[in-house]
mmCIF file of C-alpha atoms in Angstrom:
data_model
loop_
_atom_site.group_PDB
_atom_site.id
_atom_site.type_symbol
_atom_site.label_atom_id
_atom_site.label_comp_id
_atom_site.label_asym_id
_atom_site.label_seq_id
_atom_site.Cartn_x
_atom_site.Cartn_y
_atom_site.Cartn_z
ATOM 1 C CA UNK A 1363 12.723 3.487 -7.339
ATOM 2 C CA UNK A 1364 9.897 1.160 -5.815
ATOM 3 C CA UNK A 1365 6.591 1.355 -8.169
ATOM 4 C CA UNK A 1366 4.882 -0.651 -6.264
ATOM 5 C CA UNK A 1367 5.498 -0.764 -2.208
ATOM 6 C CA UNK A 1368 3.926 -3.057 0.229
ATOM 7 C CA UNK A 1369 4.985 -1.121 3.513
ATOM 8 C CA UNK A 1370 4.081 -4.038 6.009
ATOM 9 C CA UNK A 1371 6.862 -6.808 5.729
ATOM 10 C CA UNK A 1372 4.657 -8.698 8.108
ATOM 11 C CA UNK A 1373 0.961 -9.369 9.765
ATOM 12 C CA UNK A 1374 -0.618 -11.409 12.311
ATOM 13 C CA UNK A 1375 -3.866 -11.935 12.629
ATOM 14 C CA UNK A 1376 -6.802 -14.182 14.693
ATOM 15 C CA UNK A 1377 -7.904 -16.666 12.906
ATOM 16 C CA UNK A 1378 -11.921 -15.558 12.096
ATOM 17 C CA UNK A 1379 -10.755 -11.801 12.017
ATOM 18 C CA UNK A 1380 -9.971 -9.786 9.261
ATOM 19 C CA UNK A 1381 -7.009 -9.254 7.559
ATOM 20 C CA UNK A 1382 -5.812 -6.009 5.545
ATOM 21 C CA UNK A 1383 -3.078 -6.150 3.295
ATOM 22 C CA UNK A 1384 -1.977 -2.621 1.786
ATOM 23 C CA UNK A 1385 -0.137 -1.701 -1.174
ATOM 24 C CA UNK A 1386 0.909 1.705 -2.763
ATOM 25 C CA UNK A 1387 2.112 2.521 -6.145
ATOM 26 C CA UNK A 1388 3.690 5.792 -7.960
ATOM 27 C CA UNK A 1389 3.130 5.322 -11.053
ATOM 28 C CA UNK A 1390 0.046 6.653 -12.678
ATOM 29 C CA UNK A 1391 -0.189 4.652 -15.856
ATOM 30 C CA UNK A 1392 -0.880 1.630 -14.094
ATOM 31 C CA UNK A 1393 -4.256 0.411 -14.886
ATOM 32 C CA UNK A 1394 -4.460 -3.087 -13.626
ATOM 33 C CA UNK A 1395 -3.565 -4.745 -10.204
ATOM 34 C CA UNK A 1396 -3.450 -8.161 -8.995
ATOM 35 C CA UNK A 1397 -2.403 -9.704 -5.672
ATOM 36 C CA UNK A 1398 -0.764 -12.825 -5.542
ATOM 37 C CA UNK A 1399 -0.103 -15.510 -2.853
ATOM 38 C CA UNK A 1400 2.848 -17.657 -2.123
ATOM 39 C CA UNK A 1401 3.724 -20.609 -0.036
ATOM 40 C CA UNK A 1402 7.057 -21.459 0.599
ATOM 41 C CA UNK A 1403 8.996 -23.385 -2.082
ATOM 42 C CA UNK A 1404 6.070 -22.931 -4.376
ATOM 43 C CA UNK A 1405 5.388 -20.235 -7.284
ATOM 44 C CA UNK A 1406 3.259 -17.292 -6.587
ATOM 45 C CA UNK A 1407 -0.173 -17.971 -7.279
ATOM 46 C CA UNK A 1408 -2.821 -15.569 -8.660
ATOM 47 C CA UNK A 1409 -5.348 -14.406 -6.151
ATOM 48 C CA UNK A 1410 -7.949 -11.661 -7.628
ATOM 49 C CA UNK A 1411 -7.416 -8.730 -9.752
ATOM 50 C CA UNK A 1412 -8.919 -4.767 -10.593
ATOM 51 C CA UNK A 1413 -9.079 -2.654 -13.208
ATOM 52 C CA UNK A 1414 -8.615 1.244 -12.690
ATOM 53 C CA UNK A 1415 -12.324 1.157 -14.165
ATOM 54 C CA UNK A 1416 -13.178 -0.489 -11.094
ATOM 55 C CA UNK A 1417 -13.328 0.513 -7.217
ATOM 56 C CA UNK A 1418 -13.960 -2.719 -5.721
ATOM 57 C CA UNK A 1419 -13.706 -6.574 -6.655
ATOM 58 C CA UNK A 1420 -15.007 -9.494 -4.652
ATOM 59 C CA UNK A 1421 -14.300 -13.215 -4.794
ATOM 60 C CA UNK A 1422 -15.852 -15.187 -1.741
ATOM 61 C CA UNK A 1423 -14.025 -14.027 1.299
ATOM 62 C CA UNK A 1424 -11.388 -12.002 -0.762
ATOM 63 C CA UNK A 1425 -11.823 -8.314 -1.431
ATOM 64 C CA UNK A 1426 -9.611 -5.672 -3.100
ATOM 65 C CA UNK A 1427 -10.222 -1.841 -2.882
ATOM 66 C CA UNK A 1428 -8.809 0.512 -5.272
ATOM 67 C CA UNK A 1429 -8.364 4.067 -4.667
ATOM 68 C CA UNK A 1430 -6.785 5.811 -7.829
ATOM 69 C CA UNK A 1431 -6.493 9.349 -6.128
ATOM 70 C CA UNK A 1432 -4.827 7.763 -3.615
ATOM 71 C CA UNK A 1433 -2.561 5.532 -5.262
ATOM 72 C CA UNK A 1434 -3.492 2.669 -3.088
ATOM 73 C CA UNK A 1435 -5.149 -0.772 -3.141
ATOM 74 C CA UNK A 1436 -5.914 -2.919 -0.151
ATOM 75 C CA UNK A 1437 -6.766 -6.843 -0.096
ATOM 76 C CA UNK A 1438 -9.525 -8.085 2.639
ATOM 77 C CA UNK A 1439 -9.774 -11.285 3.690
ATOM 78 C CA UNK A 1440 -12.771 -12.002 5.636
ATOM 79 C CA UNK A 1441 -12.902 -14.275 7.708
ATOM 80 C CA UNK A 1442 -9.182 -15.482 7.849
ATOM 81 C CA UNK A 1443 -7.877 -18.910 8.129
ATOM 82 C CA UNK A 1444 -5.172 -20.118 9.209
ATOM 83 C CA UNK A 1445 -4.427 -21.880 5.558
ATOM 84 C CA UNK A 1446 -4.410 -18.296 4.235
ATOM 85 C CA UNK A 1447 -0.667 -17.966 5.909
ATOM 86 C CA UNK A 1448 1.386 -16.971 3.353
ATOM 87 C CA UNK A 1449 3.425 -14.255 1.688
ATOM 88 C CA UNK A 1450 0.996 -11.915 -0.148
ATOM 89 C CA UNK A 1451 2.172 -9.880 -3.226
ATOM 90 C CA UNK A 1452 0.630 -6.900 -4.757
ATOM 91 C CA UNK A 1453 1.467 -6.079 -8.699
ATOM 92 C CA UNK A 1454 0.524 -3.666 -11.157
ATOM 93 C CA UNK A 1455 0.961 -3.367 -15.243
ATOM 94 C CA UNK A 1456 0.394 -0.306 -17.082
ATOM 95 C CA UNK A 1457 -1.399 -2.054 -20.112
ATOM 96 C CA UNK A 1458 -5.027 -2.995 -19.204
ATOM 97 C CA UNK A 1459 -5.723 -6.942 -19.955
ATOM 98 C CA UNK A 1460 -2.836 -7.040 -22.146
ATOM 99 C CA UNK A 1461 -0.688 -8.880 -19.850
ATOM 100 C CA UNK A 1462 2.141 -6.464 -19.960
ATOM 101 C CA UNK A 1463 4.782 -7.787 -17.878
ATOM 102 C CA UNK A 1464 4.167 -7.139 -14.013
ATOM 103 C CA UNK A 1465 5.837 -4.786 -11.395
ATOM 104 C CA UNK A 1466 5.652 -6.713 -7.687
ATOM 105 C CA UNK A 1467 5.562 -5.440 -4.275
ATOM 106 C CA UNK A 1468 8.463 -7.050 -1.835
ATOM 107 C CA UNK A 1469 5.332 -8.906 -0.283
ATOM 108 C CA UNK A 1470 3.838 -9.050 2.804
ATOM 109 C CA UNK A 1471 3.712 -12.210 5.547
ATOM 110 C CA UNK A 1472 0.688 -13.301 6.680
ATOM 111 C CA UNK A 1473 0.325 -15.103 9.291
ATOM 112 C CA UNK A 1474 -3.328 -16.699 10.798
ATOM 113 C CA UNK A 1475 -3.281 -17.712 14.057
ATOM 114 C CA UNK A 1476 -5.666 -20.301 15.249
ATOM 115 C CA UNK B 733 -2.169 -30.689 -18.121
ATOM 116 C CA UNK B 734 -0.421 -29.907 -15.334
ATOM 117 C CA UNK B 735 0.667 -26.558 -15.150
ATOM 118 C CA UNK B 736 4.033 -24.864 -15.620
ATOM 119 C CA UNK B 737 6.514 -26.890 -15.112
ATOM 120 C CA UNK B 738 10.251 -25.606 -13.954
ATOM 121 C CA UNK B 739 13.394 -28.095 -14.086
ATOM 122 C CA UNK B 740 15.585 -28.330 -12.501
ATOM 123 C CA UNK B 741 14.042 -27.380 -8.840
ATOM 124 C CA UNK B 742 17.635 -26.388 -7.593
ATOM 125 C CA UNK B 743 20.876 -25.900 -9.144
ATOM 126 C CA UNK B 744 24.286 -25.135 -7.192
ATOM 127 C CA UNK B 745 26.612 -24.263 -9.512
ATOM 128 C CA UNK B 746 30.662 -22.800 -8.928
ATOM 129 C CA UNK B 747 31.271 -19.037 -10.072
ATOM 130 C CA UNK B 748 31.973 -18.505 -13.586
ATOM 131 C CA UNK B 749 30.025 -21.978 -14.612
ATOM 132 C CA UNK B 750 27.423 -21.773 -17.155
ATOM 133 C CA UNK B 751 23.738 -23.179 -16.376
ATOM 134 C CA UNK B 752 20.656 -23.175 -18.240
ATOM 135 C CA UNK B 753 17.239 -23.743 -17.050
ATOM 136 C CA UNK B 754 13.926 -25.066 -18.449
ATOM 137 C CA UNK B 755 10.346 -23.842 -18.655
ATOM 138 C CA UNK B 756 7.572 -25.936 -19.938
ATOM 139 C CA UNK B 757 4.164 -23.668 -19.847
ATOM 140 C CA UNK B 758 0.692 -24.728 -20.240
ATOM 141 C CA UNK B 759 -0.012 -25.934 -23.541
ATOM 142 C CA UNK B 760 -2.260 -23.238 -24.919
ATOM 143 C CA UNK B 761 -0.607 -20.356 -23.341
ATOM 144 C CA UNK B 762 1.227 -18.303 -25.900
ATOM 145 C CA UNK B 763 2.658 -16.023 -23.634
ATOM 146 C CA UNK B 764 5.754 -16.861 -21.313
ATOM 147 C CA UNK B 765 7.865 -14.768 -18.968
ATOM 148 C CA UNK B 766 10.714 -15.202 -16.957
ATOM 149 C CA UNK B 767 11.335 -13.299 -13.337
ATOM 150 C CA UNK B 768 13.966 -13.569 -10.771
ATOM 151 C CA UNK B 769 13.046 -13.521 -7.285
ATOM 152 C CA UNK B 770 15.581 -12.364 -4.466
ATOM 153 C CA UNK B 771 15.473 -13.255 -0.345
ATOM 154 C CA UNK B 772 13.092 -10.352 0.705
ATOM 155 C CA UNK B 773 12.278 -9.175 -3.006
ATOM 156 C CA UNK B 774 9.071 -9.319 -5.284
ATOM 157 C CA UNK B 775 9.540 -11.337 -8.450
ATOM 158 C CA UNK B 776 11.229 -8.787 -11.014
ATOM 159 C CA UNK B 777 10.738 -9.245 -14.592
ATOM 160 C CA UNK B 778 13.377 -10.412 -16.874
ATOM 161 C CA UNK B 779 11.977 -11.480 -20.300
ATOM 162 C CA UNK B 780 8.745 -12.193 -22.095
ATOM 163 C CA UNK B 781 7.845 -14.454 -25.446
ATOM 164 C CA UNK B 782 5.118 -14.285 -27.220
ATOM 165 C CA UNK B 783 4.934 -17.443 -28.770
ATOM 166 C CA UNK B 784 8.561 -17.639 -30.083
ATOM 167 C CA UNK B 785 9.083 -13.790 -30.416
ATOM 168 C CA UNK B 786 11.150 -12.490 -27.866
ATOM 169 C CA UNK B 787 9.385 -9.259 -27.721
ATOM 170 C CA UNK B 788 10.811 -7.595 -24.168
ATOM 171 C CA UNK B 789 13.558 -7.789 -22.093
ATOM 172 C CA UNK B 790 14.320 -6.127 -18.896
ATOM 173 C CA UNK B 791 17.858 -4.283 -18.239
ATOM 174 C CA UNK B 792 18.325 -6.559 -15.621
ATOM 175 C CA UNK B 793 19.144 -9.268 -18.269
ATOM 176 C CA UNK B 794 22.754 -8.662 -18.907
ATOM 177 C CA UNK B 795 24.644 -10.235 -22.173
ATOM 178 C CA UNK B 796 25.424 -13.017 -19.715
ATOM 179 C CA UNK B 797 21.651 -13.694 -20.205
ATOM 180 C CA UNK B 798 19.830 -15.654 -22.980
ATOM 181 C CA UNK B 799 16.690 -16.553 -23.306
ATOM 182 C CA UNK B 800 14.838 -18.607 -26.236
ATOM 183 C CA UNK B 801 11.146 -20.514 -26.707
ATOM 184 C CA UNK B 802 12.246 -22.221 -29.982
ATOM 185 C CA UNK B 803 8.631 -23.370 -31.840
ATOM 186 C CA UNK B 804 6.424 -21.090 -29.580
ATOM 187 C CA UNK B 805 6.592 -24.456 -26.835
ATOM 188 C CA UNK B 806 9.305 -24.792 -24.283
ATOM 189 C CA UNK B 807 11.523 -22.258 -22.772
ATOM 190 C CA UNK B 808 15.323 -22.043 -21.777
ATOM 191 C CA UNK B 809 17.008 -19.872 -19.757
ATOM 192 C CA UNK B 810 20.834 -19.802 -19.863
ATOM 193 C CA UNK B 811 23.318 -17.702 -17.445
ATOM 194 C CA UNK B 812 26.802 -17.704 -18.724
ATOM 195 C CA UNK B 813 30.137 -17.085 -16.431
ATOM 196 C CA UNK B 814 27.655 -17.019 -13.579
ATOM 197 C CA UNK B 815 28.588 -14.594 -10.498
ATOM 198 C CA UNK B 816 27.393 -14.497 -6.928
ATOM 199 C CA UNK B 817 24.450 -12.272 -7.523
ATOM 200 C CA UNK B 818 22.850 -14.411 -9.883
ATOM 201 C CA UNK B 819 21.850 -16.385 -6.891
ATOM 202 C CA UNK B 820 18.238 -16.061 -6.969
ATOM 203 C CA UNK B 821 14.743 -17.974 -7.608
ATOM 204 C CA UNK B 822 14.164 -17.993 -11.442
ATOM 205 C CA UNK B 823 10.357 -18.194 -11.868
ATOM 206 C CA UNK B 824 8.703 -18.898 -15.001
ATOM 207 C CA UNK B 825 4.890 -17.643 -15.991
ATOM 208 C CA UNK B 826 2.479 -18.283 -18.850
ATOM 209 C CA UNK B 827 -0.518 -16.818 -19.832
ATOM 210 C CA UNK B 828 -3.220 -16.314 -22.645
ATOM 211 C CA UNK B 829 -3.393 -13.329 -24.085
ATOM 212 C CA UNK B 830 -5.831 -11.092 -22.998
ATOM 213 C CA UNK B 831 -6.903 -13.411 -20.050
ATOM 214 C CA UNK B 832 -6.502 -10.623 -17.883
ATOM 215 C CA UNK B 833 -6.714 -13.143 -14.929
ATOM 216 C CA UNK B 834 -2.461 -13.268 -14.197
ATOM 217 C CA UNK B 835 -0.310 -15.460 -14.893
ATOM 218 C CA UNK B 836 0.194 -19.150 -13.548
ATOM 219 C CA UNK B 837 3.688 -19.301 -12.170
ATOM 220 C CA UNK B 838 5.769 -22.493 -11.977
ATOM 221 C CA UNK B 839 7.425 -23.312 -8.701
ATOM 222 C CA UNK B 840 10.834 -21.516 -9.680
ATOM 223 C CA UNK B 841 14.362 -23.101 -10.195
ATOM 224 C CA UNK B 842 16.578 -21.886 -7.166
ATOM 225 C CA UNK B 843 20.162 -21.263 -8.397
ATOM 226 C CA UNK B 844 23.165 -20.987 -5.547
ATOM 227 C CA UNK B 845 26.428 -19.929 -7.197
ATOM 228 C CA UNK B 846 29.414 -20.416 -4.812
#
């Protein structure tokens, strides 16, 4: 059973608009969440994270929102740029800050069209 | 430091052969992780090391798989008697304990078993 779910395999957005990528989790022990971006033929690259004591974390164009009661998090990219086109993975850990092993979702492929 | 380095980038092997992959982490990182990614899936945890100690192994890591990290520096992942189901991207990542900002992944080794 998947503990981290990304139910949208793909998302297409116009340049300059907002991209919203969603992630749901089932394990209430998860207390640290991360988003990674992956280009073809490269390894995933860390993007942004959030701990369970917060409900929002912002870094430039990227904002992650966490709704613990719904076991849901989302990544907002605004404004979206063509260079943001990649696969985005949501990941979760049960050990805050201790860098325990991560559980990844299947990813969402984002396409930003000029 | 040029990041996490993995070799080879690609490996094609016949079923039943043994293969070995190498990972050189970021030098000051004391934690090293191995993940496996198959098509359409997110990375799946295999094992991790803190310095030279192998602290955790996934049930995905069958007895045909072995990983080492002598002297807490580079790591090797060996697969014995390869099977077609072993075909995947093998990703290595490293982190500094307590960094809390996610792993740094290498570009991976793509294994094809024919």
